[in-house]
Amino acid sequence: MKNVVLIGFMGTGKSVIGRRLANALGFRFVDTDRLVEKQAGKTIAKIFAEEGEARFREWEADVAKQISGCHACVIATGGGMVTRPENLGRLAGIRVALTARPDVILRRTQAHPGQRPLLRSANPLADIARLLAERAPFYRHADLTVDTSDVSIDAAVRHIQAKVIEIEGQAHSG
Ligand code: S3P
């Protein structure tokens, strides 16, 4: 069974949906942000504050290398993982892009204040819009794109699970 690789912006539901999807599929769940934190021995907010974004991207690239041998894993990537194409090259599998409207992303990310160093400015909505525009080309390349703005977590998981099984079936019959 292939991996399922979840990509997409902050606040689109990659971690929460990924964990449940892994359970539903009987796959292992891997969250690249949590692996970075484990290896760095500090939170992402602290890495950004003490070492800067460039160093965070190196931790992230290291983690992508380390998990490149995963099989039957659901991998939730950090929102910026896709900006280095070599990272995605290492994370083979069915690629599922999660999206959400900027207002929904703002609401979800503000619910956990201090956890998203890239959205700490006086105008996070403007930052969301700018980053979404910059990253649109990277998030576009996916086997499946799911807008999570107005659906429950359960509904998103069920939808993705059915599609993954369908895509996997096509791969084997073709
Ligand atoms: C980032 C997204 C975050 C985390 C870091 C940087 C980004 O992950 O990796 O704060 O560049 O979009 P989530 O997408 O899981 O919030």
Short mmCIF file of C-alpha atoms and ligand atoms in Angstrom, two decimals:
data_model
loop_
_atom_site.label_atom_id
_atom_site.label_comp_id
_atom_site.label_asym_id
_atom_site.label_seq_id
_atom_site.Cartn_x
_atom_site.Cartn_y
_atom_site.Cartn_z
CA MET A 1 0.00 0.00 0.00
CA LYS A 2 1.28 3.44 -0.90
CA ASN A 3 1.68 6.29 1.53
CA VAL A 4 -0.80 9.12 1.71
CA VAL A 5 0.98 12.48 1.80
CA LEU A 6 -1.07 15.42 3.03
CA ILE A 7 0.08 18.83 1.83
CA GLY A 8 -1.48 22.25 2.24
CA PHE A 9 -1.45 25.50 4.13
CA MET A 10 -1.50 25.92 7.92
CA GLY A 11 -4.96 25.41 9.36
CA THR A 12 -6.29 23.22 6.57
CA GLY A 13 -6.53 20.19 8.87
CA LYS A 14 -3.52 18.08 7.82
CA SER A 15 -2.67 16.84 11.32
CA VAL A 16 -6.14 16.19 12.67
CA ILE A 17 -7.42 14.63 9.46
CA GLY A 18 -4.14 12.75 8.95
CA ARG A 19 -4.29 11.08 12.34
CA ARG A 20 -7.86 9.91 11.84
CA LEU A 21 -7.23 8.85 8.27
CA ALA A 22 -4.28 6.74 9.40
CA ASN A 23 -6.53 5.04 11.95
CA ALA A 24 -9.21 4.41 9.37
CA LEU A 25 -6.74 2.94 6.87
CA GLY A 26 -4.71 1.03 9.45
CA PHE A 27 -1.64 3.07 8.45
CA ARG A 28 1.07 4.60 10.61
CA PHE A 29 0.68 8.34 11.20
CA VAL A 30 3.70 10.59 10.75
CA ASP A 31 3.58 14.33 11.42
CA THR A 32 6.67 16.12 10.13
CA ASP A 33 6.25 19.11 12.49
CA ARG A 34 6.17 16.82 15.52
CA LEU A 35 9.26 14.95 14.28
CA VAL A 36 11.14 18.23 13.84
CA GLU A 37 10.19 19.26 17.38
CA LYS A 38 11.26 15.91 18.77
CA GLN A 39 14.63 16.04 17.06
CA ALA A 40 15.29 19.70 17.80
CA GLY A 41 14.16 19.22 21.39
CA LYS A 42 12.01 22.35 21.24
CA THR A 43 8.80 23.67 19.77
CA ILE A 44 8.61 25.07 16.27
CA ALA A 45 7.93 28.52 17.73
CA LYS A 46 11.18 28.24 19.68
CA ILE A 47 13.14 27.01 16.67
CA PHE A 48 11.96 30.04 14.66
CA ALA A 49 12.70 32.42 17.53
CA GLU A 50 16.13 31.06 18.43
CA GLU A 51 17.46 29.66 15.15
CA GLY A 52 15.39 31.31 12.42
CA GLU A 53 13.26 30.03 9.57
CA ALA A 54 16.22 28.89 7.43
CA ARG A 55 17.36 26.50 10.16
CA PHE A 56 13.78 25.24 10.59
CA ARG A 57 13.72 24.43 6.85
CA GLU A 58 16.88 22.37 7.32
CA TRP A 59 15.31 20.38 10.15
CA GLU A 60 12.29 19.87 7.94
CA ALA A 61 14.39 18.66 5.00
CA ASP A 62 16.24 16.24 7.32
CA VAL A 63 12.94 14.80 8.48
CA ALA A 64 11.76 14.36 4.87
CA LYS A 65 14.93 12.34 4.20
CA GLN A 66 14.48 10.23 7.32
CA ILE A 67 10.91 9.24 6.51
CA SER A 68 11.47 8.62 2.82
CA GLY A 69 11.42 4.86 3.49
CA CYS A 70 7.95 4.90 5.03
CA HIS A 71 5.40 2.41 3.71
CA ALA A 72 1.70 2.51 4.44
CA CYS A 73 2.11 5.79 6.29
CA VAL A 74 -0.13 8.81 6.35
CA ILE A 75 2.30 11.73 6.37
CA ALA A 76 1.08 15.17 7.46
CA THR A 77 3.59 17.73 6.21
CA GLY A 78 4.22 21.23 7.55
CA GLY A 79 2.67 23.90 5.34
CA GLY A 80 6.02 24.99 3.93
CA MET A 81 7.40 21.52 3.18
CA VAL A 82 6.32 21.79 -0.46
CA THR A 83 8.40 24.91 -1.09
CA ARG A 84 11.46 22.69 -1.45
CA PRO A 85 10.59 20.33 -4.29
CA GLU A 86 13.31 17.88 -3.27
CA ASN A 87 11.36 17.25 -0.03
CA LEU A 88 8.29 16.13 -1.93
CA GLY A 89 10.44 14.02 -4.22
CA ARG A 90 11.35 12.04 -1.12
CA LEU A 91 7.77 11.64 0.09
CA ALA A 92 6.28 9.27 -2.43
CA GLY A 93 2.63 8.33 -2.29
CA ILE A 94 -0.86 9.49 -3.08
CA ARG A 95 -0.67 13.24 -2.63
CA VAL A 96 -3.71 14.89 -1.08
CA ALA A 97 -3.84 18.70 -0.95
CA LEU A 98 -6.05 20.20 1.74
CA THR A 99 -7.31 23.74 1.22
CA ALA A 100 -9.47 26.20 3.15
CA ARG A 101 -10.65 29.76 2.70
CA PRO A 102 -8.38 32.46 4.18
CA ASP A 103 -10.99 33.46 6.80
CA VAL A 104 -11.27 29.84 7.95
CA ILE A 105 -7.48 29.49 8.07
CA LEU A 106 -7.32 32.66 10.17
CA ARG A 107 -9.95 31.40 12.61
CA ARG A 108 -8.33 27.98 13.00
CA THR A 109 -4.79 29.27 13.40
CA GLN A 110 -5.83 32.00 15.84
CA ALA A 111 -7.41 29.32 18.00
CA HIS A 112 -3.85 28.23 18.89
CA PRO A 113 -2.07 31.51 19.46
CA GLY A 114 1.70 31.54 19.33
CA GLN A 115 2.02 28.25 17.47
CA ARG A 116 2.43 29.68 13.98
CA PRO A 117 5.49 31.95 13.86
CA LEU A 118 4.78 32.95 10.25
CA LEU A 119 1.41 34.43 11.24
CA ARG A 120 2.45 36.51 14.20
CA SER A 121 2.21 39.93 12.59
CA ALA A 122 -0.35 42.67 13.16
CA ASN A 123 -2.18 41.56 10.03
CA PRO A 124 -2.19 37.76 9.82
CA LEU A 125 -4.95 37.72 7.21
CA ALA A 126 -2.71 39.68 4.84
CA ASP A 127 0.13 37.23 5.55
CA ILE A 128 -2.16 34.29 4.86
CA ALA A 129 -3.21 35.83 1.53
CA ARG A 130 0.40 36.56 0.53
CA LEU A 131 1.73 33.13 1.48
CA LEU A 132 -1.22 31.37 -0.17
CA ALA A 133 -0.51 33.25 -3.41
CA GLU A 134 3.22 32.46 -3.22
CA ARG A 135 2.61 28.80 -2.55
CA ALA A 136 -0.32 28.15 -4.87
CA PRO A 137 1.94 26.59 -7.54
CA PHE A 138 3.33 24.15 -4.98
CA TYR A 139 -0.01 23.09 -3.55
CA ARG A 140 -1.51 22.56 -7.01
CA HIS A 141 0.26 19.29 -7.76
CA ALA A 142 -1.85 16.65 -6.05
CA ASP A 143 -3.81 13.51 -6.86
CA LEU A 144 -6.74 14.88 -4.92
CA THR A 145 -7.64 18.31 -3.55
CA VAL A 146 -10.15 18.68 -0.71
CA ASP A 147 -11.53 21.96 0.61
CA THR A 148 -12.03 21.48 4.36
CA SER A 149 -13.64 24.90 5.00
CA ASP A 150 -17.19 23.71 5.47
CA VAL A 151 -16.94 19.98 6.15
CA SER A 152 -16.60 18.07 9.40
CA ILE A 153 -13.38 16.22 10.14
CA ASP A 154 -15.24 12.91 9.92
CA ALA A 155 -16.71 13.75 6.53
CA ALA A 156 -13.30 14.83 5.20
CA VAL A 157 -11.70 11.62 6.48
CA ARG A 158 -14.41 9.43 4.93
CA HIS A 159 -14.15 11.26 1.60
CA ILE A 160 -10.35 11.00 1.46
CA GLN A 161 -10.38 7.37 2.56
CA ALA A 162 -12.80 6.42 -0.24
CA LYS A 163 -10.77 8.33 -2.83
CA VAL A 164 -7.48 6.84 -1.69
CA ILE A 165 -8.91 3.33 -2.01
CA GLU A 166 -10.24 4.22 -5.47
CA ILE A 167 -6.88 5.69 -6.63
CA GLU A 168 -5.00 2.71 -5.20
CA GLY A 169 -7.40 0.31 -6.99
CA GLN A 170 -6.89 2.11 -10.31
CA ALA A 171 -3.13 1.88 -9.91
CA HIS A 172 -3.36 -1.90 -9.46
CA SER A 173 -5.85 -2.54 -12.27
CA GLY A 174 -3.99 -0.36 -14.78
C1 S3P B 1 4.69 26.38 8.34
C2 S3P B 1 3.65 25.56 8.73
C3 S3P B 1 3.62 24.91 10.05
C4 S3P B 1 5.04 24.70 10.58
C5 S3P B 1 5.78 25.99 10.58
C6 S3P B 1 5.89 26.62 9.18
C7 S3P B 1 4.63 27.01 7.00
O1 S3P B 1 2.99 23.64 9.94
O2 S3P B 1 5.72 23.74 9.82
O3 S3P B 1 5.15 26.87 11.46
O4 S3P B 1 5.68 27.47 6.50
O5 S3P B 1 3.53 27.05 6.42
P1 S3P B 1 1.37 23.46 9.79
O6 S3P B 1 1.05 23.59 8.34
O7 S3P B 1 1.16 22.06 10.27
O8 S3P B 1 0.73 24.47 10.65
#
